[in-house]
CSV table of C-alpha atoms in Angstrom, one decimal:
chain,number,residue,atom,x,y,z
A,236,MET,CA,2.5,-82.1,-47.0
A,237,ASN,CA,3.7,-78.9,-45.4
A,238,LYS,CA,3.7,-75.8,-47.8
A,239,HIS,CA,7.1,-74.8,-46.5
A,240,ILE,CA,8.7,-78.1,-47.4
A,241,LYS,CA,6.9,-78.2,-50.8
A,242,GLY,CA,8.2,-74.7,-51.7
A,243,ASN,CA,11.7,-75.5,-50.7
A,244,THR,CA,11.7,-78.7,-52.7
A,245,PHE,CA,10.5,-76.8,-55.8
A,246,ARG,CA,13.2,-74.1,-55.4
A,247,GLY,CA,15.9,-76.8,-54.9
A,248,LEU,CA,14.8,-78.6,-58.1
A,249,ALA,CA,14.7,-75.4,-60.0
A,250,ARG,CA,18.3,-74.6,-58.9
A,251,ILE,CA,19.4,-78.0,-60.0
A,252,ALA,CA,17.7,-77.6,-63.4
A,253,VAL,CA,19.3,-74.2,-64.0
A,254,ALA,CA,22.7,-75.5,-63.0
A,255,GLY,CA,22.4,-78.5,-65.3
A,256,LEU,CA,21.3,-76.3,-68.2
A,257,THR,CA,24.1,-73.9,-67.6
A,258,LEU,CA,26.6,-76.8,-67.6
A,259,ALA,CA,25.1,-78.3,-70.7
A,260,LEU,CA,25.3,-75.0,-72.6
A,261,ALA,CA,28.9,-74.3,-71.4
A,262,VAL,CA,30.3,-77.6,-72.7
A,263,PRO,CA,29.7,-77.0,-76.4
A,264,ALA,CA,30.9,-73.4,-76.1
A,265,THR,CA,34.2,-74.3,-74.6
A,266,SER,CA,34.8,-77.2,-76.9
A,267,ALA,CA,34.3,-74.9,-80.0
A,268,VAL,CA,37.1,-72.7,-78.9
A,269,ALA,CA,40.0,-75.1,-79.7
A,270,VAL,CA,40.9,-75.4,-83.4
A,271,ALA,CA,41.6,-78.9,-84.4
A,272,PRO,CA,44.7,-79.5,-86.6
A,273,ALA,CA,44.0,-79.7,-90.3
A,274,ALA,CA,44.3,-82.9,-92.3
A,275,THR,CA,46.6,-82.2,-95.2
A,276,PRO,CA,46.1,-83.9,-98.6
A,277,PRO,CA,49.1,-85.8,-99.9
A,278,GLY,CA,51.6,-83.7,-101.9
A,279,LEU,CA,50.6,-80.5,-100.2
A,280,SER,CA,52.2,-78.9,-97.2
A,281,CYS,CA,49.8,-76.5,-95.4
A,282,ASP,CA,49.6,-74.1,-92.6
A,283,THR,CA,46.2,-73.3,-91.2
A,284,GLY,CA,44.9,-70.9,-88.6
A,285,LYS,CA,42.6,-68.0,-87.6
A,286,HIS,CA,43.1,-64.5,-88.7
A,287,ALA,CA,45.2,-62.5,-86.2
A,288,ILE,CA,42.4,-60.1,-85.3
A,289,ASP,CA,39.2,-62.0,-86.4
A,290,ASP,CA,38.3,-65.3,-84.8
A,291,TYR,CA,35.7,-65.8,-87.5
A,292,THR,CA,38.1,-65.8,-90.5
A,293,GLY,CA,40.3,-68.9,-91.2
A,294,TYR,CA,42.8,-69.8,-93.8
A,295,ALA,CA,44.9,-72.6,-95.4
A,296,LEU,CA,48.2,-71.5,-96.9
A,297,CYS,CA,49.5,-74.5,-99.0
A,298,ARG,CA,52.5,-75.4,-101.1
A,299,ASN,CA,52.3,-78.1,-103.8
A,300,ASN,CA,55.4,-80.3,-103.1
A,301,GLY,CA,54.1,-83.0,-105.5
A,302,SER,CA,54.7,-83.5,-109.2
A,303,VAL,CA,51.1,-83.0,-110.4
A,304,THR,CA,48.7,-80.0,-110.3
A,305,GLN,CA,46.5,-80.0,-107.3
A,306,THR,CA,43.4,-78.1,-106.2
A,307,PHE,CA,42.5,-77.4,-102.5
A,308,TRP,CA,40.3,-75.2,-100.4
A,309,VAL,CA,39.8,-74.5,-96.7
A,310,HIS,CA,36.7,-75.8,-94.9
A,311,LEU,CA,35.7,-74.2,-91.6
A,312,VAL,CA,33.5,-75.8,-89.0
A,313,CYS,CA,31.7,-72.8,-87.6
A,314,GLY,CA,30.2,-73.9,-84.3
A,315,TRP,CA,26.6,-72.8,-84.2
A,316,SER,CA,26.7,-71.2,-87.7
A,317,PRO,CA,26.7,-73.2,-90.9
A,318,ASP,CA,30.1,-74.5,-92.0
A,319,VAL,CA,31.8,-72.7,-94.9
A,320,ASP,CA,34.3,-73.4,-97.7
A,321,GLY,CA,36.9,-71.0,-99.0
A,322,GLU,CA,37.7,-70.4,-102.7
A,323,HIS,CA,39.2,-73.3,-104.6
A,324,VAL,CA,42.9,-72.8,-105.3
A,325,THR,CA,44.8,-74.7,-108.1
A,326,LEU,CA,48.6,-75.0,-107.7
A,327,SER,CA,51.1,-76.3,-110.2
A,328,PRO,CA,54.1,-78.2,-108.7
A,329,GLY,CA,56.2,-75.8,-106.6
A,330,GLN,CA,53.5,-73.1,-106.3
A,331,SER,CA,52.0,-71.8,-103.1
A,332,GLY,CA,48.5,-70.3,-102.6
A,333,GLN,CA,45.9,-69.4,-99.9
A,334,SER,CA,42.2,-70.2,-99.5
A,335,THR,CA,40.3,-68.1,-97.0
A,336,ALA,CA,36.8,-68.4,-95.5
A,337,HIS,CA,34.7,-66.5,-93.0
A,338,CYS,CA,32.1,-67.9,-90.5
A,339,ALA,CA,28.9,-65.9,-89.9
A,340,GLY,CA,29.1,-63.4,-87.1
A,341,ILE,CA,26.7,-65.3,-84.9
A,342,GLY,CA,27.7,-68.3,-82.8
A,343,THR,CA,31.0,-69.4,-81.5
A,344,GLY,CA,33.4,-68.8,-84.4
A,345,ILE,CA,35.8,-71.4,-85.8
A,346,GLY,CA,35.8,-74.8,-84.2
A,347,GLU,CA,37.9,-76.7,-86.7
A,348,ILE,CA,39.9,-76.0,-89.9
A,349,HIS,CA,40.3,-78.6,-92.6
A,350,VAL,CA,42.1,-78.6,-96.0
A,351,ARG,CA,40.0,-80.3,-98.6
A,352,PRO,CA,41.4,-81.7,-101.9
């Protein structure tokens, strides 16, 4: 086989491999940007979100609309870093409270925010 053809084939395959790897790495990074809506336990009404100036800090601000005391906490899915839970907050009927958590500084930041009972 001609050396010229062999070299061009190798370079072409290398370009395809690099493009495929770039695409594979880009998909998880872009999917981790969107924050999925939180599932709210019955009896609680909650707002969740990221801190205004810190994409690695998330919160759940909840109000107990039920007739029994409830405990909740925020759970953050942190992309490439380990997931984290916020402090447990216990609310009597009619009370409001907030649980906050912080993803590690490495990785992609918050991918999802959940409220756990």
